[in-house]
Amino acid sequence: MKISCKKADLAKGVQIVSKAVPAKSSIKIQECILIEAKGGTIHLTGNDLELGIRTEISGTVVQEGAIAVEAKFFSELVRKLPEGEVVIDTEDDVQATVKCKKVKFDIAVKSGDEYSRIPAIEKKESIILSEFDLKEAVRQTIFSISDSESNKMMTGELFEISKNKLRVASLDGHRISIRNLTLDEEYEERKVIVPGKTLTEIAKIIGNDPDIDIEIYFTKDHILFDLDETVAVSRLIDGDYFDINRMISGDYEIKLEVNKKELQECIDRATLLLKDKTNHPILMDIGEKDVEFKVKTGVGSMNERLEITKEGKEMVIGFNPRYLLDMLRVIDEEKISLYLTNPKAPCVVKDEKKSYLYLVLPVNISKAA
Amino acid sequence: MKISCKKADLAKGVQIVSKAVPAKSSIKIQECILIEAKGGTIHLTGNDLELGIRTEISGTVVQEGAIAVEAKFFSELVRKLPEGEVVIDTEDDVQATVKCKKVKFDIAVKSGDEYSRIPAIEKKESIILSEFDLKEAVRQTIFSISDSESNKMMTGELFEISKNKLRVASLDGHRISIRNLTLDEEYEERKVIVPGKTLTEIAKIIGNDPDIDIEIYFTKDHILFDLDETVAVSRLIDGDYFDINRMISGDYEIKLEVNKKELQECIDRATLLLKDKTNHPILMDIGEKDVEFKVKTGVGSMNERLEITKEGKEMVIGFNPRYLLDMLRVIDEEKISLYLTNPKAPCVVKDEKKSYLYLVLPVNISKAA
């Protein structure tokens, strides 16, 4: 194989596909980036066997072939090359020469034959979403997936398409995050569970331009993101996702309207008093005209009053402050509405346009007092 | 004790004195910041018993007293308070109330009585140096102190004053770094060894304004940095520093003039081939018109030619690339001169104005070939 391309193009491609290269893999060759030169085009691939990313880079194919290069080393090497034309030349499947201006590196490589390429996906059923919408929806929900593998479904996010609506949702047993997006067209009904890791990595390689469209294709087992020169294919998670509608239905007896920034700063301060891992609740003492927030731990105690607009009764309820904080960080509105019922029922934060809904379960405050 | 001050002033003071607070100390109370309110002024102190920093903050003393607060927690707390007037009030030596606007924290504190304050230093003999000069001299030499406690003197830097000259130097057995500064006045001859950690922390709390002067006082055992509201006092390291002049004297048989940036980038690339901790040398093959840099390790090999202006013979010499790189990173000149003699003699990099001199020992290249 012999190829020639600009350093900047190579560096950009390497950075993109590296997102799918595992740091450690039981299949050693998947810790590599595949470089393929065929029919006049150069492709790079990273693939951890759940998520695979393949990208085309501009350049010249002098001799066709495919080699695998250790991803971490190769990406550092490319980054440190001077700006200019890079020539990668390999006589055999063991060693390659990387030349750029007066710099010459000889590095170990592997044959590309053994490398697991990304699966071939039939591009049939798709939806279209802007970079901005996808990136935001992921950012605003990804924090409430579970990182425990004991319930695989909780490590993914629900993508539910119904007519011209897309619902992106995650839950971890303590809270639910939902973002509702409006699509430009109507599509067939579809419910899939996309691995959280896939969404995290995709969000890193896309921009946030509301005018750039991403085509997302589905098959029974896979999701494919078509980003022009780059294609990302991920396995889906098997199973029927939780019945979210059942979990969030219900009436509320109390409605609080509060300044989001003030609430977030108050709860952020409260987390000072938590030592790592311990879960002391923050108490919300909902009074006539304000809410008093109180935390007491071994480190010290805090209390702070926030002004609120309230409909409904007075009560005291406790929450894990970290869960409230995670939610508040991704809500961009200035004023938010909290809906409550009793000290054992969840708190729901939602807007009138139904663009988002967050649910957080309370904690038992009889233990905390 | 009861004091009142602006959040911003408190936060700035806490940040400064925190530089002298140890993360862990066998004397628990030194992990605290001391807050002293006396005679109308408020002082904060951090002291790890080698370096102590004391700073005055604006504010009102309502009731005199002294308490110690756990540094890490208190600095996070202050940072997260809203902007506004902070009142710290303590009835006893066990608990304090911190109030700011509608926020109220009760936190555990200790009596200030047990806290080791910074030693009283007689301000007699001093030199004057600008922030810029001190900060630069430290940055340009601190990398070649030793972090091994087996030779205590190597963990510090020499400050040698002779008439209107200040020499700042460090060495670790493999290399020497020297910066020579001109002072505005002539001072008494003096040689002291300042702990590297002290210099690192001082460099963090000073700006880099060439028009702001720092007064540095000396006693037999201490150095004191007078930074207006802030005073930093550090122990000196005992002993007679190495005879640097003897180490760097000598003639050179080869002089190379080379572009600093090109050399630095070349050697930076070479470090790609080093696995953590291993010390493969980079070979400099000094030819008629250029120098070829070569590295070969288990990871791969590199070679690169740089154009040079040369006086003297041809030869091959090897260096630890990390040592060359550390030195090149702190030299700001565009062109530098390297002086060499033979493959077993050190490489010296110095300027004609004698503002700096760096020495790096070569490595035995018969092992590397």
PDB file of N, CA and C in Angstrom, chain A residues 73 76-77 80-82 102-108 268-269 271-273 299-305 307, chain B residues 73 76-77 80-82 102-108 268-269 271-273 299-305 307:
ATOM      1  N   PHE A  73      -0.644   5.385  19.211  1.00  0.00           N
ATOM      2  CA  PHE A  73       0.665   5.825  18.737  1.00  0.00           C
ATOM      3  C   PHE A  73       0.536   6.577  17.405  1.00  0.00           C
ATOM      4  N   GLU A  76      -0.846  10.124  17.745  1.00  0.00           N
ATOM      5  CA  GLU A  76       0.161  11.065  18.257  1.00  0.00           C
ATOM      6  C   GLU A  76       1.199  11.396  17.192  1.00  0.00           C
ATOM      7  N   LEU A  77       1.603  10.357  16.464  1.00  0.00           N
ATOM      8  CA  LEU A  77       2.599  10.563  15.413  1.00  0.00           C
ATOM      9  C   LEU A  77       2.078  11.563  14.380  1.00  0.00           C
ATOM     10  N   LYS A  80       2.029  15.125  15.504  1.00  0.00           N
ATOM     11  CA  LYS A  80       3.331  15.772  15.656  1.00  0.00           C
ATOM     12  C   LYS A  80       4.108  15.922  14.343  1.00  0.00           C
ATOM     13  N   LEU A  81       3.554  15.441  13.253  1.00  0.00           N
ATOM     14  CA  LEU A  81       4.235  15.646  11.971  1.00  0.00           C
ATOM     15  C   LEU A  81       4.143  17.116  11.591  1.00  0.00           C
ATOM     16  N   PRO A  82       5.113  17.616  10.815  1.00  0.00           N
ATOM     17  CA  PRO A  82       4.977  19.000  10.342  1.00  0.00           C
ATOM     18  C   PRO A  82       3.822  19.088   9.335  1.00  0.00           C
ATOM     19  N   LYS A 102      11.216  16.443   5.862  1.00  0.00           N
ATOM     20  CA  LYS A 102      12.486  15.764   6.134  1.00  0.00           C
ATOM     21  C   LYS A 102      12.366  14.709   7.228  1.00  0.00           C
ATOM     22  N   VAL A 103      11.132  14.458   7.681  1.00  0.00           N
ATOM     23  CA  VAL A 103      10.917  13.505   8.765  1.00  0.00           C
ATOM     24  C   VAL A 103      10.619  12.127   8.183  1.00  0.00           C
ATOM     25  N   LYS A 104      11.238  11.115   8.747  1.00  0.00           N
ATOM     26  CA  LYS A 104      10.962   9.753   8.309  1.00  0.00           C
ATOM     27  C   LYS A 104      10.813   8.839   9.524  1.00  0.00           C
ATOM     28  N   PHE A 105       9.670   8.174   9.615  1.00  0.00           N
ATOM     29  CA  PHE A 105       9.439   7.194  10.677  1.00  0.00           C
ATOM     30  C   PHE A 105       9.251   5.815  10.062  1.00  0.00           C
ATOM     31  N   ASP A 106       9.863   4.815  10.672  1.00  0.00           N
ATOM     32  CA  ASP A 106       9.539   3.420  10.344  1.00  0.00           C
ATOM     33  C   ASP A 106       8.763   2.861  11.510  1.00  0.00           C
ATOM     34  N   ILE A 107       7.564   2.363  11.252  1.00  0.00           N
ATOM     35  CA  ILE A 107       6.734   1.874  12.350  1.00  0.00           C
ATOM     36  C   ILE A 107       6.195   0.481  12.041  1.00  0.00           C
ATOM     37  N   ALA A 108       5.890  -0.235  13.123  1.00  0.00           N
ATOM     38  CA  ALA A 108       5.320  -1.574  12.973  1.00  0.00           C
ATOM     39  C   ALA A 108       3.849  -1.469  12.587  1.00  0.00           C
ATOM     40  N   ASP A 268     -26.045  23.350  43.987  1.00  0.00           N
ATOM     41  CA  ASP A 268     -24.610  23.170  43.798  1.00  0.00           C
ATOM     42  C   ASP A 268     -23.866  23.421  45.122  1.00  0.00           C
ATOM     43  N   ARG A 269     -24.263  24.459  45.839  1.00  0.00           N
ATOM     44  CA  ARG A 269     -23.655  24.732  47.144  1.00  0.00           C
ATOM     45  C   ARG A 269     -23.907  23.593  48.127  1.00  0.00           C
ATOM     46  N   THR A 271     -24.122  20.529  47.552  1.00  0.00           N
ATOM     47  CA  THR A 271     -23.296  19.343  47.293  1.00  0.00           C
ATOM     48  C   THR A 271     -21.924  19.453  47.964  1.00  0.00           C
ATOM     49  N   LEU A 272     -21.540  20.678  48.360  1.00  0.00           N
ATOM     50  CA  LEU A 272     -20.296  20.858  49.124  1.00  0.00           C
ATOM     51  C   LEU A 272     -20.262  20.000  50.371  1.00  0.00           C
ATOM     52  N   LEU A 273     -21.443  19.815  50.951  1.00  0.00           N
ATOM     53  CA  LEU A 273     -21.520  19.131  52.238  1.00  0.00           C
ATOM     54  C   LEU A 273     -21.540  17.610  52.096  1.00  0.00           C
ATOM     55  N   VAL A 299     -20.190  17.055  57.649  1.00  0.00           N
ATOM     56  CA  VAL A 299     -19.314  18.170  57.289  1.00  0.00           C
ATOM     57  C   VAL A 299     -19.840  19.494  57.833  1.00  0.00           C
ATOM     58  N   GLY A 300     -21.162  19.619  57.874  1.00  0.00           N
ATOM     59  CA  GLY A 300     -21.763  20.873  58.329  1.00  0.00           C
ATOM     60  C   GLY A 300     -23.211  20.929  57.881  1.00  0.00           C
ATOM     61  N   SER A 301     -23.804  22.096  57.982  1.00  0.00           N
ATOM     62  CA  SER A 301     -25.186  22.216  57.530  1.00  0.00           C
ATOM     63  C   SER A 301     -25.366  23.496  56.737  1.00  0.00           C
ATOM     64  N   MET A 302     -26.406  23.509  55.901  1.00  0.00           N
ATOM     65  CA  MET A 302     -26.680  24.664  55.066  1.00  0.00           C
ATOM     66  C   MET A 302     -28.165  24.933  55.057  1.00  0.00           C
ATOM     67  N   ASN A 303     -28.565  26.179  55.046  1.00  0.00           N
ATOM     68  CA  ASN A 303     -29.930  26.455  54.633  1.00  0.00           C
ATOM     69  C   ASN A 303     -30.028  27.740  53.860  1.00  0.00           C
ATOM     70  N   GLU A 304     -30.985  27.767  52.947  1.00  0.00           N
ATOM     71  CA  GLU A 304     -31.112  28.871  52.005  1.00  0.00           C
ATOM     72  C   GLU A 304     -32.562  28.950  51.550  1.00  0.00           C
ATOM     73  N   ARG A 305     -33.095  30.186  51.486  1.00  0.00           N
ATOM     74  CA  ARG A 305     -34.480  30.370  51.063  1.00  0.00           C
ATOM     75  C   ARG A 305     -34.537  30.904  49.636  1.00  0.00           C
ATOM     76  N   GLU A 307     -37.225  32.363  46.640  1.00  0.00           N
ATOM     77  CA  GLU A 307     -38.598  32.808  46.383  1.00  0.00           C
ATOM     78  C   GLU A 307     -39.234  31.946  45.308  1.00  0.00           C
TER      79      GLU A 307
ATOM     80  N   PHE B  73     -12.262  22.333  51.878  1.00  0.00           N
ATOM     81  CA  PHE B  73     -13.707  22.558  51.957  1.00  0.00           C
ATOM     82  C   PHE B  73     -14.034  24.058  51.958  1.00  0.00           C
ATOM     83  N   GLU B  76     -13.706  25.718  48.528  1.00  0.00           N
ATOM     84  CA  GLU B  76     -14.845  25.393  47.650  1.00  0.00           C
ATOM     85  C   GLU B  76     -16.098  26.148  48.074  1.00  0.00           C
ATOM     86  N   LEU B  77     -16.304  26.219  49.376  1.00  0.00           N
ATOM     87  CA  LEU B  77     -17.479  26.919  49.903  1.00  0.00           C
ATOM     88  C   LEU B  77     -17.460  28.387  49.479  1.00  0.00           C
ATOM     89  N   LYS B  80     -18.244  28.977  45.878  1.00  0.00           N
ATOM     90  CA  LYS B  80     -19.633  28.754  45.480  1.00  0.00           C
ATOM     91  C   LYS B  80     -20.620  29.713  46.134  1.00  0.00           C
ATOM     92  N   LEU B  81     -20.154  30.608  46.996  1.00  0.00           N
ATOM     93  CA  LEU B  81     -21.076  31.592  47.567  1.00  0.00           C
ATOM     94  C   LEU B  81     -21.483  32.586  46.483  1.00  0.00           C
ATOM     95  N   PRO B  82     -22.670  33.180  46.624  1.00  0.00           N
ATOM     96  CA  PRO B  82     -23.042  34.235  45.664  1.00  0.00           C
ATOM     97  C   PRO B  82     -22.146  35.458  45.888  1.00  0.00           C
ATOM     98  N   LYS B 102     -28.928  35.107  51.155  1.00  0.00           N
ATOM     99  CA  LYS B 102     -29.877  34.191  51.809  1.00  0.00           C
ATOM    100  C   LYS B 102     -29.256  32.842  52.145  1.00  0.00           C
ATOM    101  N   VAL B 103     -27.944  32.709  51.903  1.00  0.00           N
ATOM    102  CA  VAL B 103     -27.275  31.433  52.137  1.00  0.00           C
ATOM    103  C   VAL B 103     -26.691  31.410  53.546  1.00  0.00           C
ATOM    104  N   LYS B 104     -26.883  30.305  54.237  1.00  0.00           N
ATOM    105  CA  LYS B 104     -26.296  30.159  55.558  1.00  0.00           C
ATOM    106  C   LYS B 104     -25.680  28.772  55.704  1.00  0.00           C
ATOM    107  N   PHE B 105     -24.401  28.725  56.041  1.00  0.00           N
ATOM    108  CA  PHE B 105     -23.719  27.459  56.295  1.00  0.00           C
ATOM    109  C   PHE B 105     -23.254  27.424  57.748  1.00  0.00           C
ATOM    110  N   ASP B 106     -23.437  26.293  58.397  1.00  0.00           N
ATOM    111  CA  ASP B 106     -22.783  26.050  59.684  1.00  0.00           C
ATOM    112  C   ASP B 106     -21.682  25.039  59.440  1.00  0.00           C
ATOM    113  N   ILE B 107     -20.468  25.394  59.804  1.00  0.00           N
ATOM    114  CA  ILE B 107     -19.353  24.489  59.528  1.00  0.00           C
ATOM    115  C   ILE B 107     -18.497  24.290  60.768  1.00  0.00           C
ATOM    116  N   ALA B 108     -17.824  23.135  60.790  1.00  0.00           N
ATOM    117  CA  ALA B 108     -16.924  22.835  61.905  1.00  0.00           C
ATOM    118  C   ALA B 108     -15.636  23.637  61.751  1.00  0.00           C
ATOM    119  N   ASP B 268      10.683  16.504  19.911  1.00  0.00           N
ATOM    120  CA  ASP B 268       9.349  16.167  20.396  1.00  0.00           C
ATOM    121  C   ASP B 268       8.806  14.947  19.646  1.00  0.00           C
ATOM    122  N   ARG B 269       8.994  14.914  18.349  1.00  0.00           N
ATOM    123  CA  ARG B 269       8.560  13.745  17.567  1.00  0.00           C
ATOM    124  C   ARG B 269       9.307  12.498  18.011  1.00  0.00           C
ATOM    125  N   THR B 271      10.311  11.691  20.866  1.00  0.00           N
ATOM    126  CA  THR B 271       9.815  11.143  22.140  1.00  0.00           C
ATOM    127  C   THR B 271       8.609  10.226  21.946  1.00  0.00           C
ATOM    128  N   LEU B 272       7.954  10.309  20.780  1.00  0.00           N
ATOM    129  CA  LEU B 272       6.862   9.384  20.456  1.00  0.00           C
ATOM    130  C   LEU B 272       7.304   7.929  20.569  1.00  0.00           C
ATOM    131  N   LEU B 273       8.558   7.716  20.234  1.00  0.00           N
ATOM    132  CA  LEU B 273       9.055   6.334  20.164  1.00  0.00           C
ATOM    133  C   LEU B 273       9.486   5.798  21.523  1.00  0.00           C
ATOM    134  N   VAL B 299       9.361   0.450  19.458  1.00  0.00           N
ATOM    135  CA  VAL B 299       8.142   0.984  18.828  1.00  0.00           C
ATOM    136  C   VAL B 299       8.359   1.259  17.343  1.00  0.00           C
ATOM    137  N   GLY B 300       9.569   1.668  16.976  1.00  0.00           N
ATOM    138  CA  GLY B 300       9.859   2.003  15.586  1.00  0.00           C
ATOM    139  C   GLY B 300      11.116   2.847  15.529  1.00  0.00           C
ATOM    140  N   SER B 301      11.353   3.434  14.393  1.00  0.00           N
ATOM    141  CA  SER B 301      12.543   4.266  14.276  1.00  0.00           C
ATOM    142  C   SER B 301      12.197   5.561  13.558  1.00  0.00           C
ATOM    143  N   MET B 302      13.031   6.587  13.790  1.00  0.00           N
ATOM    144  CA  MET B 302      12.816   7.879  13.164  1.00  0.00           C
ATOM    145  C   MET B 302      14.125   8.420  12.684  1.00  0.00           C
ATOM    146  N   ASN B 303      14.157   9.100  11.578  1.00  0.00           N
ATOM    147  CA  ASN B 303      15.297   9.965  11.313  1.00  0.00           C
ATOM    148  C   ASN B 303      14.862  11.232  10.611  1.00  0.00           C
ATOM    149  N   GLU B 304      15.610  12.282  10.868  1.00  0.00           N
ATOM    150  CA  GLU B 304      15.241  13.598  10.366  1.00  0.00           C
ATOM    151  C   GLU B 304      16.513  14.433  10.272  1.00  0.00           C
ATOM    152  N   ARG B 305      16.648  15.190   9.168  1.00  0.00           N
ATOM    153  CA  ARG B 305      17.829  16.030   8.985  1.00  0.00           C
ATOM    154  C   ARG B 305      17.482  17.486   9.223  1.00  0.00           C
ATOM    155  N   GLU B 307      19.072  21.462   9.013  1.00  0.00           N
ATOM    156  CA  GLU B 307      20.183  22.282   8.521  1.00  0.00           C
ATOM    157  C   GLU B 307      20.848  23.016   9.677  1.00  0.00           C
TER     158      GLU B 307
END
